[in-house]
Amino acid sequence: EIVLTQSPGTLSLSPGERATLSCRASQSVSSNYLAWYQQKPGQAPRLLIYGAVSRATGIPDRFSGSGSGTDFTLTISRLEPEDFAVYYCQQYGRSPITFGQGTRLEIK
Amino acid sequence: QVQLVQSGAEVRKPGASVKVSCKASGYSFASYHMHWVRQAPGQGLEWMGIFNPNGGDTIYAQKFQGRVTMTRDTSTSTVYMDLSSLRSEDTAVYYCARGDYDDYTLLDYWGQGTLVTVSS
């Protein structure tokens, strides 16, 4: 199975700053089938990015995805208070579907 | 609008089974696959398997094969996930999540989650 490793484990930033989250795959991700999800406490995950670079419906343009092959990045250009949450990457190109362990984005 | 509404919290003893439901609305039920994903307390997300409501085909993660069964009731647009031989490590929030129409392995809408607690 494809193992996804996210870094850092925790990222401490202030509102207005730029956040860069990394996701590295143990094998190349087919057709860039890489997604990012946001999860807030007590809530289900929400789809942010799919196909490595495409924003899901209703996602603000401060969220952007990049990367290919084995290295992917989620960037939040200017953090809003509601962006502090846990972020997961997921590969959906090869069974079994796998998730990274998550990056916690916390207020500094 | 798309909604996935799951059944309420459950408590089971080790060795028992649990059945969680996920009622879909706001879209054509048979046209979209349904996934099940679980999350142990304070942990990450773990994919359990995928169910095709149009025909009943399933793919289960190897870890759960032999213990999990996914079924549906088309008359009520509901998908079920049955997990047997429960152990304490199965304590988790269980989510259903719809597969995208074009890429059915992409999870585009999620249910609110169902907490299953396994305790003697």
Coordinates of C-alpha atoms in Angstrom, one line a residue:
Chain A
E1 CA 0.0 0.0 0.0
I2 CA 1.1 3.6 -0.5
V3 CA 2.2 5.2 2.8
L4 CA 1.7 9.0 3.0
T5 CA 3.9 10.9 5.4
Q6 CA 2.9 14.5 6.4
S7 CA 5.1 17.1 7.8
P8 CA 5.3 18.9 10.1
G9 CA 3.2 17.2 12.7
T10 CA 2.2 20.5 14.2
L11 CA 2.5 23.9 12.7
S12 CA 2.1 27.0 14.9
L13 CA 1.3 30.2 13.0
S14 CA -0.6 33.5 13.4
P15 CA -3.7 34.7 11.4
G16 CA -2.6 36.4 8.3
E17 CA 0.5 34.2 7.9
R18 CA 1.2 31.7 5.1
A19 CA 1.0 28.0 5.8
T20 CA 2.8 25.3 3.9
L21 CA 1.9 21.7 4.6
S22 CA 3.8 18.7 3.0
C23 CA 2.7 15.2 2.0
R24 CA 5.2 12.7 0.7
A25 CA 4.2 9.3 -0.8
S26 CA 6.1 6.1 -0.6
Q27 CA 5.4 5.5 -4.3
S28 CA 4.3 7.7 -7.1
V29 CA 0.6 8.6 -6.9
S30 CA -1.3 7.6 -10.0
S31 CA -2.6 10.5 -12.1
N32 CA -1.9 12.8 -9.2
Y33 CA -4.9 11.3 -7.4
L34 CA -4.1 13.2 -4.3
A35 CA -6.6 15.0 -2.1
W36 CA -6.5 17.2 1.0
Y37 CA -9.1 17.3 3.7
Q38 CA -9.7 19.7 6.6
Q39 CA -11.1 18.4 9.9
K40 CA -12.2 20.6 12.9
P41 CA -12.8 19.2 16.4
G42 CA -16.0 17.1 16.5
Q43 CA -16.6 17.4 12.8
A44 CA -16.3 15.2 9.8
P45 CA -13.5 15.8 7.3
R46 CA -14.2 18.3 4.5
L47 CA -12.8 17.9 1.0
L48 CA -10.5 20.9 0.1
I49 CA -8.4 19.8 -2.9
Y50 CA -8.5 17.0 -5.3
G51 CA -6.3 15.9 -8.3
A52 CA -3.5 17.6 -6.3
V53 CA -4.4 21.1 -7.6
S54 CA -8.2 21.5 -8.0
R55 CA -10.3 23.2 -5.3
A56 CA -13.5 21.5 -4.3
T57 CA -16.8 23.4 -4.6
G58 CA -17.0 26.4 -2.2
I59 CA -13.4 26.3 -1.1
P60 CA -11.8 29.8 -0.8
D61 CA -9.0 30.6 -3.2
R62 CA -6.5 31.1 -0.4
F63 CA -6.2 27.3 -0.4
S64 CA -4.1 25.9 -3.1
G65 CA -2.5 22.5 -3.9
S66 CA 0.6 21.7 -5.8
G67 CA 3.0 18.8 -6.5
S68 CA 3.2 15.6 -8.5
G69 CA 4.6 12.1 -8.3
T70 CA 5.6 11.6 -4.6
D71 CA 5.7 15.2 -3.2
F72 CA 2.7 17.3 -2.7
T73 CA 2.0 20.6 -0.9
L74 CA -1.1 22.4 0.5
T75 CA -0.6 26.1 0.9
I76 CA -2.9 28.5 2.7
S77 CA -1.9 31.9 1.6
R78 CA -3.3 34.1 4.4
L79 CA -4.6 32.2 7.5
E80 CA -8.0 33.1 8.7
P81 CA -9.1 32.1 12.3
E82 CA -11.4 29.4 10.9
D83 CA -8.4 27.7 9.1
F84 CA -6.9 26.3 12.3
A85 CA -7.7 22.6 12.2
V86 CA -6.1 19.3 11.3
Y87 CA -5.3 18.6 7.6
Y88 CA -5.0 15.2 6.0
C89 CA -3.7 14.2 2.6
Q90 CA -5.2 11.1 0.9
Q91 CA -4.2 9.1 -2.2
Y92 CA -7.1 7.6 -4.1
G93 CA -5.3 6.3 -7.2
R94 CA -4.5 2.8 -5.9
S95 CA -6.3 0.4 -3.5
P96 CA -6.2 0.5 -0.6
I97 CA -7.1 4.2 -0.2
T98 CA -4.7 5.7 2.3
F99 CA -4.4 8.8 4.4
G100 CA -1.5 10.7 5.9
Q101 CA -1.3 10.9 9.7
G102 CA -2.3 14.6 9.6
T103 CA -0.8 18.0 10.3
R104 CA -2.3 20.1 13.1
L105 CA -2.4 23.8 12.3
E106 CA -2.6 25.7 15.6
I107 CA -2.7 29.4 16.5
K108 CA 0.6 30.7 17.7
Chain B
Q1 CA -28.3 19.4 -1.1
V2 CA -26.4 16.2 -0.5
Q3 CA -26.8 14.8 3.0
L4 CA -25.5 11.7 4.7
V5 CA -27.2 11.1 8.0
Q6 CA -25.8 8.4 10.2
S7 CA -27.3 6.4 13.1
G8 CA -26.6 7.2 16.7
A9 CA -23.8 6.2 19.1
E10 CA -23.5 2.5 20.1
V11 CA -21.9 0.7 23.0
R12 CA -20.9 -3.0 22.5
K13 CA -19.1 -5.6 24.5
P14 CA -16.0 -7.4 23.1
G15 CA -17.0 -10.1 20.7
A16 CA -20.3 -8.5 19.7
S17 CA -21.3 -7.0 16.4
V18 CA -22.5 -3.5 15.5
K19 CA -24.4 -2.2 12.5
V20 CA -24.2 1.5 11.5
S21 CA -26.5 3.1 9.0
C22 CA -26.0 6.0 6.6
K23 CA -29.1 7.5 5.0
A24 CA -28.4 9.4 1.8
S25 CA -30.5 12.2 0.3
G26 CA -30.2 15.0 -2.2
Y27 CA -28.8 12.9 -5.0
S28 CA -29.3 9.7 -7.0
F29 CA -28.5 7.0 -4.5
A30 CA -27.6 4.2 -6.9
S31 CA -25.2 6.4 -9.0
Y32 CA -22.6 7.0 -6.3
H33 CA -20.3 4.6 -4.4
M34 CA -20.2 4.8 -0.6
H35 CA -17.1 4.5 1.5
W36 CA -16.6 3.8 5.2
V37 CA -13.8 5.4 7.1
R38 CA -13.0 5.2 10.8
Q39 CA -11.1 7.3 13.3
A40 CA -10.0 6.1 16.6
P41 CA -9.9 8.6 19.5
G42 CA -7.2 11.2 18.8
Q43 CA -6.0 9.3 15.8
G44 CA -6.0 9.6 12.0
L45 CA -8.3 8.3 9.3
E46 CA -8.5 4.7 8.3
W47 CA -10.3 3.5 5.1
M48 CA -12.4 0.4 5.6
G49 CA -13.9 -0.3 2.2
I50 CA -16.2 0.8 -0.6
F51 CA -19.7 -0.2 -1.6
N52 CA -21.5 0.1 -4.9
P53 CA -25.2 0.6 -4.3
N54 CA -25.8 -0.3 -7.9
G55 CA -25.3 -4.0 -7.8
G56 CA -24.0 -4.4 -4.3
D57 CA -20.3 -4.8 -5.2
T58 CA -17.8 -4.3 -2.4
I59 CA -14.1 -3.9 -1.9
Y60 CA -12.9 -4.3 1.7
A61 CA -9.6 -3.2 3.1
Q62 CA -7.6 -6.3 3.9
K63 CA -7.5 -5.5 7.6
F64 CA -11.2 -5.8 7.8
Q65 CA -11.9 -8.7 5.5
G66 CA -13.9 -11.4 7.2
R67 CA -15.2 -9.0 9.8
V68 CA -17.0 -6.2 7.8
T69 CA -20.1 -6.4 5.6
M70 CA -21.6 -3.5 3.7
T71 CA -25.1 -3.7 2.4
R72 CA -27.9 -1.3 1.3
D73 CA -31.6 -0.8 1.3
T74 CA -32.5 0.9 -1.9
S75 CA -36.1 1.6 -0.8
T76 CA -34.7 4.0 1.9
S77 CA -31.4 5.0 0.2
T78 CA -29.6 3.7 3.2
V79 CA -26.2 2.0 3.3
Y80 CA -25.2 -0.2 6.3
M81 CA -21.8 -1.2 7.7
D82 CA -21.7 -4.3 9.9
L83 CA -18.6 -5.0 11.9
S84 CA -18.3 -8.2 13.9
S85 CA -16.0 -9.8 16.5
L86 CA -15.5 -6.4 18.1
R87 CA -12.5 -5.6 20.2
S88 CA -11.5 -2.6 22.2
E89 CA -9.3 -1.4 19.3
D90 CA -12.5 -1.0 17.2
T91 CA -13.6 1.9 19.5
A92 CA -13.8 4.8 17.0
V93 CA -16.0 7.2 15.1
Y94 CA -17.2 5.6 11.9
Y95 CA -17.9 7.8 8.9
C96 CA -19.7 7.0 5.7
A97 CA -18.5 9.1 2.7
R98 CA -19.8 9.4 -0.8
G99 CA -17.5 8.6 -3.7
D100 CA -17.3 11.3 -6.4
Y101 CA -19.2 10.6 -9.6
D102 CA -16.2 10.8 -11.9
D103 CA -13.6 9.4 -9.5
Y104 CA -15.4 7.1 -7.1
T105 CA -12.4 6.7 -4.8
L106 CA -12.5 10.5 -4.0
L107 CA -14.6 11.2 -0.9
D108 CA -16.6 14.3 -1.6
Y109 CA -19.4 14.3 1.1
W110 CA -19.2 12.8 4.6
G111 CA -21.7 11.8 7.2
Q112 CA -21.6 13.3 10.7
G113 CA -20.0 10.2 12.1
T114 CA -21.1 7.5 14.6
L115 CA -19.2 6.7 17.8
V116 CA -18.9 3.0 18.5
T117 CA -17.5 2.2 21.9
V118 CA -16.3 -1.4 22.7
S119 CA -16.0 -2.0 26.4
S120 CA -16.7 -4.8 28.8

